[in-house]
XYZ file of C-alpha atoms in Angstrom:
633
model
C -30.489 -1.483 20.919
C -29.908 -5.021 21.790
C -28.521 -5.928 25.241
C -24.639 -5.880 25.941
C -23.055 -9.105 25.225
C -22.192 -10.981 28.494
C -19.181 -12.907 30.553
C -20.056 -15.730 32.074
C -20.122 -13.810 35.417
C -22.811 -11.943 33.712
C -20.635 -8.888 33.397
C -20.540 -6.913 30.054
C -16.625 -7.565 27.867
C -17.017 -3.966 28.293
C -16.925 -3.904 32.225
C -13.732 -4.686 34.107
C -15.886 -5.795 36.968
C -12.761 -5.586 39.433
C -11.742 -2.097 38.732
C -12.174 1.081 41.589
C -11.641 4.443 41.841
C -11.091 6.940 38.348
C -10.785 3.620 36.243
C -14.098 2.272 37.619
C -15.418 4.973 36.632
C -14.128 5.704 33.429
C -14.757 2.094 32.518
C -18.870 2.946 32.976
C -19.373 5.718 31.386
C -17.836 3.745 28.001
C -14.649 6.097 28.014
C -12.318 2.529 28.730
C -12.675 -0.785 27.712
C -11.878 -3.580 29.806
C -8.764 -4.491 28.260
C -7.469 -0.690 28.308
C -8.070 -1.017 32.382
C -6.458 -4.457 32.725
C -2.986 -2.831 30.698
C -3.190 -0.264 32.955
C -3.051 -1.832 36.018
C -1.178 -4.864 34.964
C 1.906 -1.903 34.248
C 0.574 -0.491 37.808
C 2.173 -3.523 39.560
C 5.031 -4.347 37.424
C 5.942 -0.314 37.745
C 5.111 -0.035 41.519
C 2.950 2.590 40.564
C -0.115 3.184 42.987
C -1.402 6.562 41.851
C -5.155 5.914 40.094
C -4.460 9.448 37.989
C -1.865 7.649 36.365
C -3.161 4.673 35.874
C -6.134 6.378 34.689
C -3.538 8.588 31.762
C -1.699 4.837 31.173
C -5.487 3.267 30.173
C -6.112 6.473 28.280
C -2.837 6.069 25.941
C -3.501 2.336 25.632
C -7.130 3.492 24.161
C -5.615 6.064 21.874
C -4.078 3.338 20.192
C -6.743 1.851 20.102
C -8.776 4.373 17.675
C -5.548 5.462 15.906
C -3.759 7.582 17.617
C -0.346 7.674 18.543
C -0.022 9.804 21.418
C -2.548 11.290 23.952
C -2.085 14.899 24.808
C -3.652 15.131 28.826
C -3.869 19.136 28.216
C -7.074 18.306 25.628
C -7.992 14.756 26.560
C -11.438 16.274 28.349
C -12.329 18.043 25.717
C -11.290 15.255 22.921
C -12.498 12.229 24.519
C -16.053 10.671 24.163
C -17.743 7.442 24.478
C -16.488 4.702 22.337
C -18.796 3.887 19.095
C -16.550 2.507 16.941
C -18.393 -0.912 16.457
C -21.479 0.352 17.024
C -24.322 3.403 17.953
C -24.180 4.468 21.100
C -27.639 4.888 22.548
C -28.314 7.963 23.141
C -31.191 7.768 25.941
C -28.712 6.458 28.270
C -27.772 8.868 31.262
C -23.920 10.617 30.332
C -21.905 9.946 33.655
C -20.469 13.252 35.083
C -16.526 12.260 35.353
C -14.287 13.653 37.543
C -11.326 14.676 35.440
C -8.297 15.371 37.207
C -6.350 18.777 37.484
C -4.220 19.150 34.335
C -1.451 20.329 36.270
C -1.727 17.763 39.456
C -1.803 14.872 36.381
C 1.103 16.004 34.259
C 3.325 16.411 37.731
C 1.930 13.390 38.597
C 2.543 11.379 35.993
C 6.235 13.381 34.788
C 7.518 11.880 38.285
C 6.483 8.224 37.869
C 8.656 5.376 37.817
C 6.552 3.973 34.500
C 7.997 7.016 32.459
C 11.290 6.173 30.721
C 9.549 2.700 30.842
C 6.706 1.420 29.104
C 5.697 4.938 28.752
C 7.361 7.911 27.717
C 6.083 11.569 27.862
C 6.921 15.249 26.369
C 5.177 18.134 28.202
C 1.626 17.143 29.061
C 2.242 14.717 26.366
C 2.215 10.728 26.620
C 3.225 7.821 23.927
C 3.681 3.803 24.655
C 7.306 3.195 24.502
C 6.932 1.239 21.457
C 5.544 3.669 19.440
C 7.183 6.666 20.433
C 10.516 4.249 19.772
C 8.932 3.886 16.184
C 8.115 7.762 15.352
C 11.502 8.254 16.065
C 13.166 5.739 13.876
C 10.511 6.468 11.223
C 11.134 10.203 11.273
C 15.276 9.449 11.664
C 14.821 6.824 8.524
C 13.043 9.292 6.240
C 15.510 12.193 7.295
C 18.420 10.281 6.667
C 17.061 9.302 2.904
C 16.489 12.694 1.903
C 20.144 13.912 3.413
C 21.003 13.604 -0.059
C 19.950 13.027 -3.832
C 20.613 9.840 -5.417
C 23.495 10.816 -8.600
C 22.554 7.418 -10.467
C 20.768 9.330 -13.346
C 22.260 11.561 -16.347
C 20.153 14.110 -16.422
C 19.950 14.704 -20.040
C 18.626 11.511 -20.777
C 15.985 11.611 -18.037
C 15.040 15.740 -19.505
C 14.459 13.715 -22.802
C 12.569 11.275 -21.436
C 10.534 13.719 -18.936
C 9.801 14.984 -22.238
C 8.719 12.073 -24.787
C 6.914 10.689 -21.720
C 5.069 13.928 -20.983
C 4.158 15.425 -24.217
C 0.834 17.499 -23.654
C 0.375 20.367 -21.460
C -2.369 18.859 -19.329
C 0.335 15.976 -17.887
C 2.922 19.012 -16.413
C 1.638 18.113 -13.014
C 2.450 14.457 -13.765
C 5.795 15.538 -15.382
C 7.007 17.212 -12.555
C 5.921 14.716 -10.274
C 7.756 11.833 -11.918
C 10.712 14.433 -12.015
C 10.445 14.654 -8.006
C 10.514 11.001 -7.893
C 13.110 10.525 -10.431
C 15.337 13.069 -8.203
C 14.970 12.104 -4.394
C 15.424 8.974 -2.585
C 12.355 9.140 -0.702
C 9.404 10.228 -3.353
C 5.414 10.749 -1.981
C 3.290 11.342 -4.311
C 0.095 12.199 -3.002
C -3.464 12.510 -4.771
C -7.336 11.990 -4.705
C -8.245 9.348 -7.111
C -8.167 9.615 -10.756
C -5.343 12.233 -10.562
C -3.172 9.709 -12.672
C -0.921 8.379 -9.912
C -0.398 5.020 -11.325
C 0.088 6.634 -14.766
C 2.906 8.571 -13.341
C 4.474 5.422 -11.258
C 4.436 3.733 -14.824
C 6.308 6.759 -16.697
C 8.250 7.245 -13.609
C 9.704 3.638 -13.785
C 9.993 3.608 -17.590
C 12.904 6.337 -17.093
C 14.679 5.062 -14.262
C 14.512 1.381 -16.653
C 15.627 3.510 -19.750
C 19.417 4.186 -17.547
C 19.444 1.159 -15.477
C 17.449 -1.575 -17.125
C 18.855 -3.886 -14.578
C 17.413 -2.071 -11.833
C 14.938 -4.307 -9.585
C 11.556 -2.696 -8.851
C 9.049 -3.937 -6.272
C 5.295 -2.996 -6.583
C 3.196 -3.028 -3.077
C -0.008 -1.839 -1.308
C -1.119 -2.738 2.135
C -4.182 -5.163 1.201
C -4.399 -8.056 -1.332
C -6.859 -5.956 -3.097
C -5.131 -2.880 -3.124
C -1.988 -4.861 -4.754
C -4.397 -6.396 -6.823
C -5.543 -2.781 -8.171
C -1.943 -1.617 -8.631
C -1.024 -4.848 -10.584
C -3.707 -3.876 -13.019
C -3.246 -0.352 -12.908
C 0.506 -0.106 -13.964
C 0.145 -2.863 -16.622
C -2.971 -0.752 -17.681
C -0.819 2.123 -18.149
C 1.821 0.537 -19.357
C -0.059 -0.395 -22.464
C -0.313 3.295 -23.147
C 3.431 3.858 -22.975
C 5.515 3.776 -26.485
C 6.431 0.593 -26.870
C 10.086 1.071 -26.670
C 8.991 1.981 -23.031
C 6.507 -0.350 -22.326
C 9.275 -3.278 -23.802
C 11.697 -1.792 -20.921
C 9.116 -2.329 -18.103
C 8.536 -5.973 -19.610
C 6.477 -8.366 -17.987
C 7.787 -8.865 -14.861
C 6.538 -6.018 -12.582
C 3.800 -8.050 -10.232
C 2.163 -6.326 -7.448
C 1.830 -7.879 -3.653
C 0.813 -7.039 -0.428
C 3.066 -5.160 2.114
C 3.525 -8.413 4.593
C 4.325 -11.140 1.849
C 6.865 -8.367 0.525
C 8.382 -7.864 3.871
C 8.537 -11.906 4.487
C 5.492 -13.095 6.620
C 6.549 -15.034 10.371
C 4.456 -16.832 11.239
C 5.767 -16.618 14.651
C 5.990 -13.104 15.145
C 2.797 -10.434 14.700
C 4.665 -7.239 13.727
C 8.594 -8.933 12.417
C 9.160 -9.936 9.204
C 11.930 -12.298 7.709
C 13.554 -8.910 5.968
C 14.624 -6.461 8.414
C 18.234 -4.659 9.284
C 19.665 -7.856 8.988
C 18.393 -9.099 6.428
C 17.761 -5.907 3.770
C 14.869 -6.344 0.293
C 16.646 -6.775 -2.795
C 15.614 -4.078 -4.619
C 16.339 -0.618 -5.851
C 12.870 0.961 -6.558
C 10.236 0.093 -4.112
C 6.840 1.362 -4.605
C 3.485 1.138 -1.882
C 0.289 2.114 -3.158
C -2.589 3.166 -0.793
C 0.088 4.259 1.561
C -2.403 5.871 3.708
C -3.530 2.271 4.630
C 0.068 1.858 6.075
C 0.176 2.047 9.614
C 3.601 3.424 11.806
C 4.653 0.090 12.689
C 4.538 -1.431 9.077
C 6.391 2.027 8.080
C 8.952 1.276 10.855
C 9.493 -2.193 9.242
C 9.792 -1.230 5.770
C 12.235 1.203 6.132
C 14.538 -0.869 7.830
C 14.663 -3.493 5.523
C 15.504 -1.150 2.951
C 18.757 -0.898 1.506
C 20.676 2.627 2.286
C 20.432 3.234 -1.588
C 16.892 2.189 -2.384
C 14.745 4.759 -3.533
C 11.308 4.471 -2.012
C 7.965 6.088 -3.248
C 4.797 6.870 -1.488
C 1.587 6.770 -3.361
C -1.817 7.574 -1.525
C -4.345 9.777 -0.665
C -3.814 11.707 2.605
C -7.257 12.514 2.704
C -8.730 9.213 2.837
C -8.748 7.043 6.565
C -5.748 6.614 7.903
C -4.751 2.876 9.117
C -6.848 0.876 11.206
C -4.016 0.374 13.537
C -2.217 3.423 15.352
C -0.430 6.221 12.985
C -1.605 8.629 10.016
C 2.023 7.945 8.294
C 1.014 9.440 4.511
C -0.862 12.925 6.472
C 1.916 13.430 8.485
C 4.321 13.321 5.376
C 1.834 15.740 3.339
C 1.992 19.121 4.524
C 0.110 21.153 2.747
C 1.401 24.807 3.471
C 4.993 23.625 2.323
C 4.497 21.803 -1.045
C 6.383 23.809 -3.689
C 9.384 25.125 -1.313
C 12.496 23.048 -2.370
C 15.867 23.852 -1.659
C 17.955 25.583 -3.983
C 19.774 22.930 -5.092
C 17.136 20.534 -5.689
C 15.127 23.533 -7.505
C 18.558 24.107 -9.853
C 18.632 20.273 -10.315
C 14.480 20.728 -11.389
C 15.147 23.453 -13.316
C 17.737 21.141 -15.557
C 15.798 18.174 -16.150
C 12.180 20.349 -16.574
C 13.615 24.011 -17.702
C 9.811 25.658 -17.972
C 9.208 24.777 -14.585
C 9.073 27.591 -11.904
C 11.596 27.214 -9.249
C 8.911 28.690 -6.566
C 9.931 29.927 -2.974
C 13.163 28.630 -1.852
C 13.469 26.937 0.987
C 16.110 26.745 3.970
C 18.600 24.220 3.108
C 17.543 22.063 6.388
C 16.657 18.027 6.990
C 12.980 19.265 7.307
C 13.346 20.814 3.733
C 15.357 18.162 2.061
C 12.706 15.655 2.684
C 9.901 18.162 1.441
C 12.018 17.944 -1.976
C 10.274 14.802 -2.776
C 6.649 15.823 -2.189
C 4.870 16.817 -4.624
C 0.788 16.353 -5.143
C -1.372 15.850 -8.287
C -4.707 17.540 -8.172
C -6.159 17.451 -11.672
C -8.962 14.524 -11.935
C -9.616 12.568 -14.508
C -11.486 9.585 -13.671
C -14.591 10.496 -13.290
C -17.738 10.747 -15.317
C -21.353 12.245 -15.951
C -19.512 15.549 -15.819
C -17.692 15.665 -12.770
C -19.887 15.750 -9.881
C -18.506 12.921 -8.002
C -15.494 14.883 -7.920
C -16.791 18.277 -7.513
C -18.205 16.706 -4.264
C -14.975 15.047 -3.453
C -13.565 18.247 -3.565
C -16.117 19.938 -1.649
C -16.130 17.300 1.041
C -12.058 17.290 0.924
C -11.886 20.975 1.365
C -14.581 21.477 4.490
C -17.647 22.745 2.571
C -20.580 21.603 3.372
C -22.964 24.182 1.708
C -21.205 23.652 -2.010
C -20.947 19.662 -0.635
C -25.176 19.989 -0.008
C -25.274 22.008 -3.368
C -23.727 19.396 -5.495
C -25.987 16.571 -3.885
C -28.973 18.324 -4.177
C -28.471 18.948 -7.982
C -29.620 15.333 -8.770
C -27.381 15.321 -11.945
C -27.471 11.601 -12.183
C -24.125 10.949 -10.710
C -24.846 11.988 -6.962
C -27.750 11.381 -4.981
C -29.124 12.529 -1.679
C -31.455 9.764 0.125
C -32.338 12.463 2.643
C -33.788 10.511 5.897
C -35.695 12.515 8.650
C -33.890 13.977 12.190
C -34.170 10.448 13.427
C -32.049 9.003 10.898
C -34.618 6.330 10.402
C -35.168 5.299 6.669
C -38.854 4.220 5.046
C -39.947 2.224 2.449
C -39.832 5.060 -0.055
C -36.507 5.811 0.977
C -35.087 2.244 1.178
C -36.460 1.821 -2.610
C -33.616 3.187 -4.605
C -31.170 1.046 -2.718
C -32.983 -2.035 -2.630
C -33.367 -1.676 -6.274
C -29.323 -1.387 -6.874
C -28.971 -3.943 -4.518
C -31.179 -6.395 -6.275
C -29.817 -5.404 -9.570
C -26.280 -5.974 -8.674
C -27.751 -9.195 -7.314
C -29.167 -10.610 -10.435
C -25.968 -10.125 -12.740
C -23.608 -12.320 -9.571
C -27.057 -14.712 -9.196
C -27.031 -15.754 -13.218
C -23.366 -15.328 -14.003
C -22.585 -17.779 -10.796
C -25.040 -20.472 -12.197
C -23.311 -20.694 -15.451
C -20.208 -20.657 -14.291
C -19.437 -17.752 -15.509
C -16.450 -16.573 -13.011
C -15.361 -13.807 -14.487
C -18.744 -12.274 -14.825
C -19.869 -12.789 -11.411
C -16.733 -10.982 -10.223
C -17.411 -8.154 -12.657
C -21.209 -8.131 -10.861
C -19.523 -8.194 -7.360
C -17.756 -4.970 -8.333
C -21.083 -3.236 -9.661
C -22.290 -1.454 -6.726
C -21.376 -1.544 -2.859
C -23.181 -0.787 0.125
C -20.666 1.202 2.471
C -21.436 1.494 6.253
C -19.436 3.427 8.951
C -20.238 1.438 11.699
C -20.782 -2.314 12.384
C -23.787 -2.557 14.392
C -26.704 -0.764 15.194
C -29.114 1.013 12.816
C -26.740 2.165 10.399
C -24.165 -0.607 10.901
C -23.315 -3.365 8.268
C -24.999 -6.430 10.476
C -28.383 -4.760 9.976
C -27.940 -3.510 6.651
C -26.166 -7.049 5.325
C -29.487 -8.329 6.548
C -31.931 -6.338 4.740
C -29.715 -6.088 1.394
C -29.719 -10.316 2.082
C -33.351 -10.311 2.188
C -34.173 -8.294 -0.971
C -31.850 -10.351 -3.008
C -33.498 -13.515 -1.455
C -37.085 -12.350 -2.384
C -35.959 -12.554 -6.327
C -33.192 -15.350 -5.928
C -34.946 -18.074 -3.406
C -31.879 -20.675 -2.692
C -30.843 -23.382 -1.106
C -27.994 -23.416 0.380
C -26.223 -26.835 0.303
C -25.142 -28.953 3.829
C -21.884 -26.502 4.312
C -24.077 -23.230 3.726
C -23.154 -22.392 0.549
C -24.460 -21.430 -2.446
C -23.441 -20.156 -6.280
C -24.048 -16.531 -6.221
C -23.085 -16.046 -2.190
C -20.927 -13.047 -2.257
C -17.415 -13.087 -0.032
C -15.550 -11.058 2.215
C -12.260 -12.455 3.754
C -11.945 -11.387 7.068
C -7.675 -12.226 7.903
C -5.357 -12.673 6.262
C -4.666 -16.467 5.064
C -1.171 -16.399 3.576
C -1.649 -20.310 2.778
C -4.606 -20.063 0.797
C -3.150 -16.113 -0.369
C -6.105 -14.820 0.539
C -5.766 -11.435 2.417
C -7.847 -9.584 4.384
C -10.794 -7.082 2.375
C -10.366 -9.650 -0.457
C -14.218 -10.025 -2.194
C -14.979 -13.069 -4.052
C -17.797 -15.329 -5.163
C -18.885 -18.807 -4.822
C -19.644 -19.903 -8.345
C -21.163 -23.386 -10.496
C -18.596 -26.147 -11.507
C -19.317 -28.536 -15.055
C -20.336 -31.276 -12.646
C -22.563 -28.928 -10.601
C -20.432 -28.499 -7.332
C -19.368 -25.316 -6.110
C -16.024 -23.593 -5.877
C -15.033 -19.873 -4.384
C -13.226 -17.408 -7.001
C -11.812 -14.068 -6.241
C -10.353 -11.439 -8.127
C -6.394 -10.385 -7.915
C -6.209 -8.864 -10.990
C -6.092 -11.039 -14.204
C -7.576 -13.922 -14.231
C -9.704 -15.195 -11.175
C -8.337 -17.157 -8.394
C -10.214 -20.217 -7.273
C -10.257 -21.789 -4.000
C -12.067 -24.968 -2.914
C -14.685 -24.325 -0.661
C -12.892 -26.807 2.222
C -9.749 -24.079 2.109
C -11.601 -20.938 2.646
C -10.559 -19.412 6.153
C -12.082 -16.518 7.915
C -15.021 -15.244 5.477
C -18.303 -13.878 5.439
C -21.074 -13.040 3.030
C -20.500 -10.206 1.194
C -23.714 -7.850 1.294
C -22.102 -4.732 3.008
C -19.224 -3.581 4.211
C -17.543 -0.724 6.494
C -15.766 2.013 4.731
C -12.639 1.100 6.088
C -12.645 -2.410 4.524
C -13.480 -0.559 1.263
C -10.267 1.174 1.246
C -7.988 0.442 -2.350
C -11.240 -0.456 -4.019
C -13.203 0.870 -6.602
C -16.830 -0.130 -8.213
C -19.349 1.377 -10.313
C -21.749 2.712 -8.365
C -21.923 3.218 -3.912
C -24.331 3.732 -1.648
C -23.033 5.274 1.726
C -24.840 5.064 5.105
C -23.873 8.521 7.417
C -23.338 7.544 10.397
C -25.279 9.703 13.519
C -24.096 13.638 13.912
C -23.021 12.881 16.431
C -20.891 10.108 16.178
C -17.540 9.992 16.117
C -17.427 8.242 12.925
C -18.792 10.566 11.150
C -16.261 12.713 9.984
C -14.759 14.250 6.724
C -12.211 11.233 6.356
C -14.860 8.768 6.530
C -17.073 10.510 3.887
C -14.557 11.743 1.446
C -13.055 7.985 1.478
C -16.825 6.443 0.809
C -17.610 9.004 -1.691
C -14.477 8.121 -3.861
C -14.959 4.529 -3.813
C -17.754 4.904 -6.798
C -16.827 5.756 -10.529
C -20.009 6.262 -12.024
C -22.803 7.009 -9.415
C -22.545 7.985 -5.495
C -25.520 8.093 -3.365
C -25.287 9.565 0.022
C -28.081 8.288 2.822
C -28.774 10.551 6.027
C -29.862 13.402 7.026
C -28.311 16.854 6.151
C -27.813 17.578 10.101
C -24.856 14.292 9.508
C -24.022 15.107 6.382
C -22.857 18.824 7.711
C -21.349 17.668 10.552
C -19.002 14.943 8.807
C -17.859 17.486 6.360
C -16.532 20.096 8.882
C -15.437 17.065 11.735
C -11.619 15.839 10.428
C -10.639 12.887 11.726
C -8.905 13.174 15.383
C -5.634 11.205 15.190
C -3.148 12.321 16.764
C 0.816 11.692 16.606
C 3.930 13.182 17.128
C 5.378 12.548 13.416
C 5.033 15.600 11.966
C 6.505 17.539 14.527
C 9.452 14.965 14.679
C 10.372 15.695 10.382
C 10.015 19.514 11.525
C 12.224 19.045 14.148
């Protein structure tokens, strides 16, 4: 492993080089970054609050924000906590320091009695949250609760039985049919599935009845990431080609897809605000967010304030995939599992109405906590994928926590899963490195000769062919290395030159921020193709026809040769190759897997050892929050 990057002091970023005491020494053993220790003792002085135990739960929260979580529970956080790998492999012959945790019950008296509680930190139990976010659980959970109170009474229900049933005709849409009833019936709808389950399908029915009684009603259609929106756009006008066309001509032609932020009305002087807020409510009365697993508590905070009282809102994601990059796990939270199917008794009477051979199930308690379970409801037929299946027959395994019928599926070697099995190291060979290589340079040659000709749309199409998916960003299975070797293979059939900026046709493109002047968002892929008069141009894909951008506007990008699982989220392509991450790391979980595995449509080939490929399936994701409990009460 390569030395630590440096300060100019010659200190590690790492290292807070001032630090003593417990955040010294958490700081060493890779526990805390810098930054968490300076947070900590910057709210130290401006909370006159001496006491290093503390401090040392203060720098803890600020890192569980950090990797996702919301709150940090001091009764666990020995046992949960580990050295940071999240950019990259922790080497493993370095000596583990022995910490010094402090007494549970010394640290939760501790920090109950200090003056930075009820300040920039708040705390339940043994339990601790940043004011901020446990400020946004609770108007989050309050927002949601409120919604569901009570049922919108905009729709006859006659009509929307007919419609439920001209729109749903066969038996094998009934999950679909009573999902779009859900919708159709509450004023907050989730509707939560793996992919191919017919989500989108169900949005676009969905909408077509709620046009059919109000064909004035204003619908907006958003997803976290450019190319999530981007995916929805074509998705819904997909499906709504399959609609009758008195339907279809009742959607029309206006139902565009964008991100989240543009929706919300960008600032550019404020990080987390948007022009539409309380004040200053969206116009619309159907809003729909794809991907919603993507969407992290503070964005959720934001939308639902700038939502009109009346405006029904609906949730589409997959709870099993990775959760936000930044802190929350909004769409899990909302998904419980051991209560979908209990509805009250009047929302299972107003059911029964609009979908008569549907079983009421187990009533629930007419509570908030049940009201807002009305409007869950999960699809778990899939019908995306092909060669038989397997793909999601390992989903599935992988989703539910088996890892002998996960191995069992792999190991078949049907044609649409693969196991690249590497040795205990984790270290590939040539033989190994051949089947990738050979997708990589295959994928290659389609961008290379489509790119020379000018062919944009065909490049994109070759972009979109096969991805190499990394959990980590450095180290031996990180993207940096493996961006290197895929960049090499290519270049052994495709020798170019690149021209005095650096680029050339065929260079594949990964925008790294957002640029809302250029409408480029971040995870956008692209290509820099061949003009008529032989200069070059970038074009990405948005959904219909390509986008160009002059090479002198492009903002934050890189080349495109791998990418980390996370920035793969809302995307789709052909075929994947996934790079496990170490047993032992704390990337490699069931989230990480399940959400790389699902990314391919036709072929998924898993690289690693069996030892990581176990260990991911039966590790979920550790992210905590206090959500869940708050919509429970």
């Amino acid at each position: 492993m390569k030395a630590p990057e440096t300060d100019e002091a010659g200190h590690p970023h790492r290292v807070a080089a001032t630090a003593t005491g417990l955040l010294a020494d958490f700081n060493q053993a890779g526990i805390l970054t810098a930054a968490d220790v300076h947070v900590a003792r910057r709210l130290g002085v401006l909370g006159s609050e001496p006491d290093e135990t503390v401090l040392l739960a203060v720098a803890l929260v600020v890192r569980s924000v950090r990797h996702g979580s919301v709150v940090l529970d001091l009764s666990t956080a020995a046992a949960t906590i580990s050295p940071d790998d999240e950019e990259e492999e922790l080497d493993e012959t370095l000596p583990l320091v022995q910490l010094a945790w402090p007494d549970i019950t010394d640290w939760v008296t501790r920090c109950a009695a200090s003056p930075l509680v009820s300040g920039p930190i708040r705390m339940t139990g043994s339990q601790l949250w940043l004011s901020r976010y446990w400020e946004q659980e609770q108007a989050v959970a309050a927002e949601l609760l409120l919604r569901a109170a009570s049922r919108p009474d905009d729709l006859d229900e006659p009509v929307l039985a007919a419609g439920l049933q001209r729109l749903f005709s066969e038996k094998q849409y009934a999950d679909q049919q009573l999902a779009a009833a859900v919708c159709a019936l509450s004023r907050v709808g989730v509707l939560a599935g793996g992919p191919g389950t017919g989500k989108t399908t169900t949005v676009s029915r969905l909408l077509a009845l709620l046009r059919e009684q109000h064909p004035e009603y204003r619908i907006a259609l958003a997803a976290p990431t450019g190319k999530a929106a981007a995916r929805l756009h074509e998705a819904v006008r997909s499906s709504t080609a399959d609609l009758p066309a008195v339907d279809a001509a009742r959607l029309g032609s206006d139902l565009t897809a964008t991100t989240l932020h543009r929706l919300l009305g960008w600032r550019p002087d404020a990080r987390s605000r948007f022009r539409h807020d309380r004040n200053n409510r969206l116009p619309y009365e159907v809003v729909i967010v794809d991907e919603s697993s993507m969407v992290s508590l503070t964005l959720m905070a934001r939308l639902l304030e700038a939502l009109r009282p009346s405006t029904r809102l609906i949730l589409i994601g997959d709870p099993d995939q990775l959760a936000s990059v930044e802190a929350g796990a909004v769409l899990g939270d909302l998904v419980d599992r051991n209560q979908l199917g209990r509805r009250t008794t009047d929302f299972a009477e107003a059911l029964g109405r609009v979908l008569p051979s549907v079983s009421p199930g187990e009533p629930a308690k007419d509570t908030p906590t049940a009201r807002f379970r009305n409007g869950v409801s999960t699809l778990l037929a899939t019908r995306r994928f092909a060669a038989g299946g397997d793909i999601a027959a390992l989903a599935a395994a992988i989703r539910d926590g088996e890892a002998d019928r996960a191995v069992q599926v792999l190991r078949s070697m049907s044609g649409a899963v693969e196991f690249v099995e590497l040795a205990d190291d984790d270290r590939a060979g040539p033989e190994q490195l051949e089947p990738v290589r050979t997708e990589v340079r295959n994928s290659a040659t389609q961008v290379m000769a489509a790119a020379l000709a000018g062919d944009r749309v065909g490049a994109l199409a070759g972009l979109e062919q096969h991805r190499l998916l990394c959990s980590h960003r450095r180290g031996p299975r990180g993207v940096q290395l493996w961006s290197d070797l895929a960049a090499g293979w290519i270049f052994e059939d495709h020798p170019v030159v690149p021209r005095s900026d650096g680029r050339y046709a065929g260079e594949p493109l990964l925008v790294t921020t957002n640029d809302y002047e250029s409408g480029l968002y971040n995870g956008d892929t692209g290509v820099v193709v061949a003009q008529s008069d032989d200069s070059l141009i970038a074009v990405f894909g948005r959904g219909g026809d390509p986008i160009p951008v002059p090479l002198a506007r492009l903002g934050a990008v890189r080349p495109l040769y791998a990418m980390t699982v996370h920035r793969s989220q809302g995307s789709q392509f052909d075929r994947v190759s996934v790079l496990l991450p170490a047993a032992a790391s704390s990337l490699c979980t069931r989230e990480t897997l399940y959400t790389a595995v699902t990314r391919a449509r036709e072929h998924v080939r898993v690289i690693g050892s069996e030892e990581a490929l176990r260990a991911a399936i039966v590790k979920p994701a550790a992210r905590a929050t206090g959500l869940r409990e708050r919509l429970t009460g």
